[in-house]
XYZ file of C-alpha atoms in Angstrom:
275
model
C -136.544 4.092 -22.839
C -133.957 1.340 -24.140
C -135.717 2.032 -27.504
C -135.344 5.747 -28.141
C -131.653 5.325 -26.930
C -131.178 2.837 -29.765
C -132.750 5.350 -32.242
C -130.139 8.217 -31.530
C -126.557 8.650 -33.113
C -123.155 7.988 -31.057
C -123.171 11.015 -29.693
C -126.327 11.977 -28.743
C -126.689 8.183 -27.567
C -123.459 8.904 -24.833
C -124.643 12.312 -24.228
C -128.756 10.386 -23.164
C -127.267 7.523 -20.944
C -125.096 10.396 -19.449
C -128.031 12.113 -18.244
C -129.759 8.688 -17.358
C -126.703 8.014 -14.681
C -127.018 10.730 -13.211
C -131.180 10.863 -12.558
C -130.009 7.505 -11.300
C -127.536 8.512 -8.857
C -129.127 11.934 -7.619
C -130.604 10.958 -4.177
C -134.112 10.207 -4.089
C -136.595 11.901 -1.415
C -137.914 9.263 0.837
C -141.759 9.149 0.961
C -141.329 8.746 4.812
C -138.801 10.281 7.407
C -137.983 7.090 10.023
C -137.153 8.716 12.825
C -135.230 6.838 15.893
C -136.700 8.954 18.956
C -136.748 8.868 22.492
C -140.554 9.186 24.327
C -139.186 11.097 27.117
C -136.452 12.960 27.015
C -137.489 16.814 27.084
C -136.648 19.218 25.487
C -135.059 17.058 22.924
C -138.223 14.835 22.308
C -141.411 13.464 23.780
C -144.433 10.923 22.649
C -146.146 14.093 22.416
C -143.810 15.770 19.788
C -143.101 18.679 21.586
C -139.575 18.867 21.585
C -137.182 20.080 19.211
C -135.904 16.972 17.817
C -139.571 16.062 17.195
C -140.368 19.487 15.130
C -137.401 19.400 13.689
C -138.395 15.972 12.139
C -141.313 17.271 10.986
C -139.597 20.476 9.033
C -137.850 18.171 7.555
C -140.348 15.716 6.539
C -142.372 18.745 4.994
C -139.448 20.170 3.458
C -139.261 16.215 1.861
C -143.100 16.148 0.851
C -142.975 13.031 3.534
C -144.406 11.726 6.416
C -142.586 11.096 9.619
C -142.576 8.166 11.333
C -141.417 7.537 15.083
C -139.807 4.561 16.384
C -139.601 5.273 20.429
C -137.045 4.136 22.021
C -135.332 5.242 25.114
C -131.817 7.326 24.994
C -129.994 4.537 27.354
C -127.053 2.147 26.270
C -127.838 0.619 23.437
C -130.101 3.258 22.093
C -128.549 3.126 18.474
C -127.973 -1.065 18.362
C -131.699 -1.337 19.038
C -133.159 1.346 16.925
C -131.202 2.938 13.913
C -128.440 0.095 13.263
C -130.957 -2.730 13.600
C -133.162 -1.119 10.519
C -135.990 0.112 13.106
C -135.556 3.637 11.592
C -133.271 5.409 9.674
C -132.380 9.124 10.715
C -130.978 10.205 14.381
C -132.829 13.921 14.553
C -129.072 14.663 16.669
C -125.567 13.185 16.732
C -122.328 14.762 17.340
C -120.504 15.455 14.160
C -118.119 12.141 13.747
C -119.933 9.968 16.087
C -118.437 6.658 14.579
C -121.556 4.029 14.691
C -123.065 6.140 12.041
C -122.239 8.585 9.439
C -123.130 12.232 10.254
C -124.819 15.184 8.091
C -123.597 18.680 7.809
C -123.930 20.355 11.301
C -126.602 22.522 11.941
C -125.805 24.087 15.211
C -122.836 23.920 18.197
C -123.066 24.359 21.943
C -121.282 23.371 24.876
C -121.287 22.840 28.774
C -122.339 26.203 30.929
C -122.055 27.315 34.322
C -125.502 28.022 35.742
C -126.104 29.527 38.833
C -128.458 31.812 40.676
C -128.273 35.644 40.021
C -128.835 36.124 43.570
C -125.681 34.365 44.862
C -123.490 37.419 44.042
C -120.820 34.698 41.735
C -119.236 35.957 38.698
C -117.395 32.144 37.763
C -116.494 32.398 34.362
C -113.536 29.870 34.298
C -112.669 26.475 35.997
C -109.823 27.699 37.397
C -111.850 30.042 39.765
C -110.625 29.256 42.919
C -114.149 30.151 44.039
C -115.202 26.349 42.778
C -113.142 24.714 45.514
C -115.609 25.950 48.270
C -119.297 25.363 46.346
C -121.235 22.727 45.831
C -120.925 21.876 42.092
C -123.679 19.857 40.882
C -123.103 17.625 37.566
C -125.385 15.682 35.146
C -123.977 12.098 34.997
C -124.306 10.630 31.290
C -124.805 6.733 30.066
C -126.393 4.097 31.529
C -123.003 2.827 33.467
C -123.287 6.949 34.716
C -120.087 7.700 32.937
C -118.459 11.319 33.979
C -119.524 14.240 31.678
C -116.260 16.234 29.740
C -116.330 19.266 33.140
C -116.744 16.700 35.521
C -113.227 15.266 34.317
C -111.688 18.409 33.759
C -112.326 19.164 37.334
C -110.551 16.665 38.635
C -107.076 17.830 37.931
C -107.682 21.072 39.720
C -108.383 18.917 43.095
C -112.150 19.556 42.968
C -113.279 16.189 43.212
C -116.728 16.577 45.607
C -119.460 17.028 42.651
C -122.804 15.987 43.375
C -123.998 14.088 40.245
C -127.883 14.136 39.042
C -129.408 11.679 35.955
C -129.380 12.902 32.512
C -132.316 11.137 31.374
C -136.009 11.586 31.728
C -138.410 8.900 32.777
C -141.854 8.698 33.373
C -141.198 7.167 36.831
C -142.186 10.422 39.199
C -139.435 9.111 41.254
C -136.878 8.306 38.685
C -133.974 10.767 37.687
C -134.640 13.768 35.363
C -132.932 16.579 33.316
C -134.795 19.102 35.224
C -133.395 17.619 39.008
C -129.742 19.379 38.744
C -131.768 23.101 38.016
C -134.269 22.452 40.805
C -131.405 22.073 43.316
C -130.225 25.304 41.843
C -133.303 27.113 42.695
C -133.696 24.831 46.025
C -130.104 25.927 46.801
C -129.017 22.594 47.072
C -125.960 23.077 45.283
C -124.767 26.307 44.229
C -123.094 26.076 40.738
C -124.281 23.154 38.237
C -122.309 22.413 34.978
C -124.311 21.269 32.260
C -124.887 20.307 28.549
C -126.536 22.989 27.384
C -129.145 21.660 24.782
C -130.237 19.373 27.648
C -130.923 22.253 30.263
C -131.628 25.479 27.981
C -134.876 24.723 28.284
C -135.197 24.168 32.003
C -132.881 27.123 33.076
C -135.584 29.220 30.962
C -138.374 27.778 32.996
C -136.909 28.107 36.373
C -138.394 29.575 39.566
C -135.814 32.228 39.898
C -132.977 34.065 37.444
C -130.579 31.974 36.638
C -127.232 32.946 35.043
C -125.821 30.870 32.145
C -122.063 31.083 31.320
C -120.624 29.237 28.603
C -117.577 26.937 28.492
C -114.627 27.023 25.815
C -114.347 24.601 22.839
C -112.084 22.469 25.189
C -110.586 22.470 28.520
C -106.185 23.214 28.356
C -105.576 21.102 31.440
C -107.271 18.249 30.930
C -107.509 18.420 27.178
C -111.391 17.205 27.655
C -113.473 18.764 24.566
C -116.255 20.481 26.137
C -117.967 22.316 22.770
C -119.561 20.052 19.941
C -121.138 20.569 16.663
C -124.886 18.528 16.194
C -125.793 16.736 13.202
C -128.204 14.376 11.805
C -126.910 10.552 11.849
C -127.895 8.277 9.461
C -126.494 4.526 8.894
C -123.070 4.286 6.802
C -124.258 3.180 3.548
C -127.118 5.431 3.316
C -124.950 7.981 1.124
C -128.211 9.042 -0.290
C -130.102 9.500 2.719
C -127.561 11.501 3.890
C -126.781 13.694 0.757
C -130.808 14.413 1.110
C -130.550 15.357 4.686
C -127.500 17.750 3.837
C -129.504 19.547 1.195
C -132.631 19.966 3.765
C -130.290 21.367 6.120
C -129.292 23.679 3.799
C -131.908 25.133 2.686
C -133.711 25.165 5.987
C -131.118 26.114 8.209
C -132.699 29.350 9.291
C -136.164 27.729 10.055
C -134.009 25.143 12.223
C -132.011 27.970 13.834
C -135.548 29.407 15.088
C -136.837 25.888 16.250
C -133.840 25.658 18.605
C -134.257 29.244 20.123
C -137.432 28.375 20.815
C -136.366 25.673 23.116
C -133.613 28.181 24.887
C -130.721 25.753 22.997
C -127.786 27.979 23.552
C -125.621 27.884 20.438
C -122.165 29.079 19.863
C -120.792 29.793 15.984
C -120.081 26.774 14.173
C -116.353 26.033 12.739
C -116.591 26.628 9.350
C-alpha cells in the first residue's frame, strides 16, 4: 500500500491517503456482540434467551454478521461495575438515554409508569390527583438493591398518599424470593387494588394475567413533584467505544421496525419518542 501511494502525483497522492483515513476511521463491525445480561429478569432477559433484550441481541448480532455472546450477571447494585465497565462485555441491550456511567445510542423506543388495575373494579383513575387514590391500596415496585422509591411512588407523597405497599423489582430463581410478576398477582388476588408500574417490566405480565386488566399510562413527568416518570431506552456502551456506538446507531437505524415488532411482542407499551 505505502508503495503505490509513493507512485502517484501530489494530488492524487492527498486525494489516496484521504480515502485511507477515512476506511480507517469508519467503525468496524465487531465479529462478536458482548452482551452484559441478566439470567433472570423476564421479560427483559433470561438464560434461556427468551426475552426481549435477549432477541434483540441477536437482531442485532445478525444484522452485524456476528455472534452474540452473554455475560450473566444479575440486574442488582453494581450490575454495570461488575459487568460492562470492568471489560466483561461491551453492549447494555437497555439504558436510559443519558445514563452517565456509560455513553448511550440513539433511542429506540419510550415508555413510562401505568396505572393497572382490574376491569372489574368499576375505576376510571387516569391522574394522581384522583382523589379516589387516597382510599385504595396502591401497590408499588420498589427499585435497587437499597429498595430505593420508584419516580410515582415519590410523586405520591406530596399529595398525602403515603400507605403504598411496595413489591421487588427483580426476578430470582429463589421460588420464595421477590418477582416482577408479585405486584400483578396481588392485582388479580385483590390484594391491592391499583399498582403503579414501569411498564417494560410488567407489559408482559399484565398480558398474561388471570383476569382483564386495565393499563393507563402516566405523563412524561409529574407537575407537583417534578419526578420524570416517561424515559427514552437505548443501548449503552462504555465511553470510549465511539465506534461501537456509531455501529450500534446505524443497526438501530436500519432495524428499527424489526425492533419495534420484538417489543410488541413482549406487550412493552411504548409512547412516541421526542424527536
Amino acid at each position: 500500500m505505502h508503495r503505490t501511494l509513493w507512485r502517484l502525483g501530489g494530488a492524487s497522492c492527498g486525494a489516496a491517503a484521504g480515502v485511507v483515513a477515512l476506511i480507517a476511521a469508519a467503525p468496524h463491525a465487531p465479529t462478536e456482540l458482548k452482551v452484559c445480561v441478566d439470567p433472570y429478569l423476564m421479560p427483559l432477559s433470561n438464560d434461556k434467551e427468551e426475552g426481549f433484550e435477549n432477541k434483540i441481541a441477536h437482531l442485532v448480532a445478525q444484522d452485524l454478521n456476528a455472534a452474540v455472546v452473554n455475560f450473566w450477571w444479575p440486574q442488582r447494585r453494581g450490575f454495570m461495575r461488575n459487568s460492562i465497565l470492568a471489560g466483561f462485555c461491551d453492549v447494555m441491550m437497555e439504558a436510559p438515554v443519558g445514563l452517565d456511567p456509560v455513553a448511550t445510542t440513539k433511542p429506540y423506543f419510550r415508555s413510562t409508569y401505568y396505572f393497572v388495575y382490574r376491569a372489574d373494579r368499576g375505576l376510571s383513575i387516569k391522574s394522581l390527583d384522583d382523589t379516589a387514590l387516597k382510599h385504595l391500596k396502591i401497590g408499588v415496585n420498589l427499585i435497587g438493591y437499597d429498595y430505593t422509591n420508584t419516580p410515582p411512588a415519590h410523586a405520591l407523597s406530596p399529595r398525602g398518599i403515603v400507605g403504598l405497599v411496595g413489591f421487588g423489582g427483580f426476578f430470582n430463581p429463589d421460588p420464595q424470593a421477590d418477582h416482577p410478576q408479585d405486584i400483578i398477582e396481588a392485582l388479580v388476588k385483590d390484594s391491592i387494588d391499583v399498582a403503579i408500574v414501569w411498564g417494560p417490566l410488567e407489559g408482559y405480565w399484565v398480558k398474561r394475567a388471570a383476569v382483564p386488566l386495565t393499563m393507563v399510562a402516566l405523563p412524561d413527568s409529574d407537575p407537583v413533584s417534578g419526578m420524570p416518570f416517561a424515559r427514552s431506552m437505548a443501548m449503552g456502551v462504555r465511553h470510549r467505544d465511539k465506534a461501537l456506538k456509531a455501529t450500534l446507531d446505524s443497526v438501530i437505524d436500519r432495524r428499527q421496525a424489526d425492533i419495534t415488532r420484538i417489543l410488541q411482542e413482549s406487550n412493552v407499551p411504548m409512547i412516541e419518542m421526542h424527536p
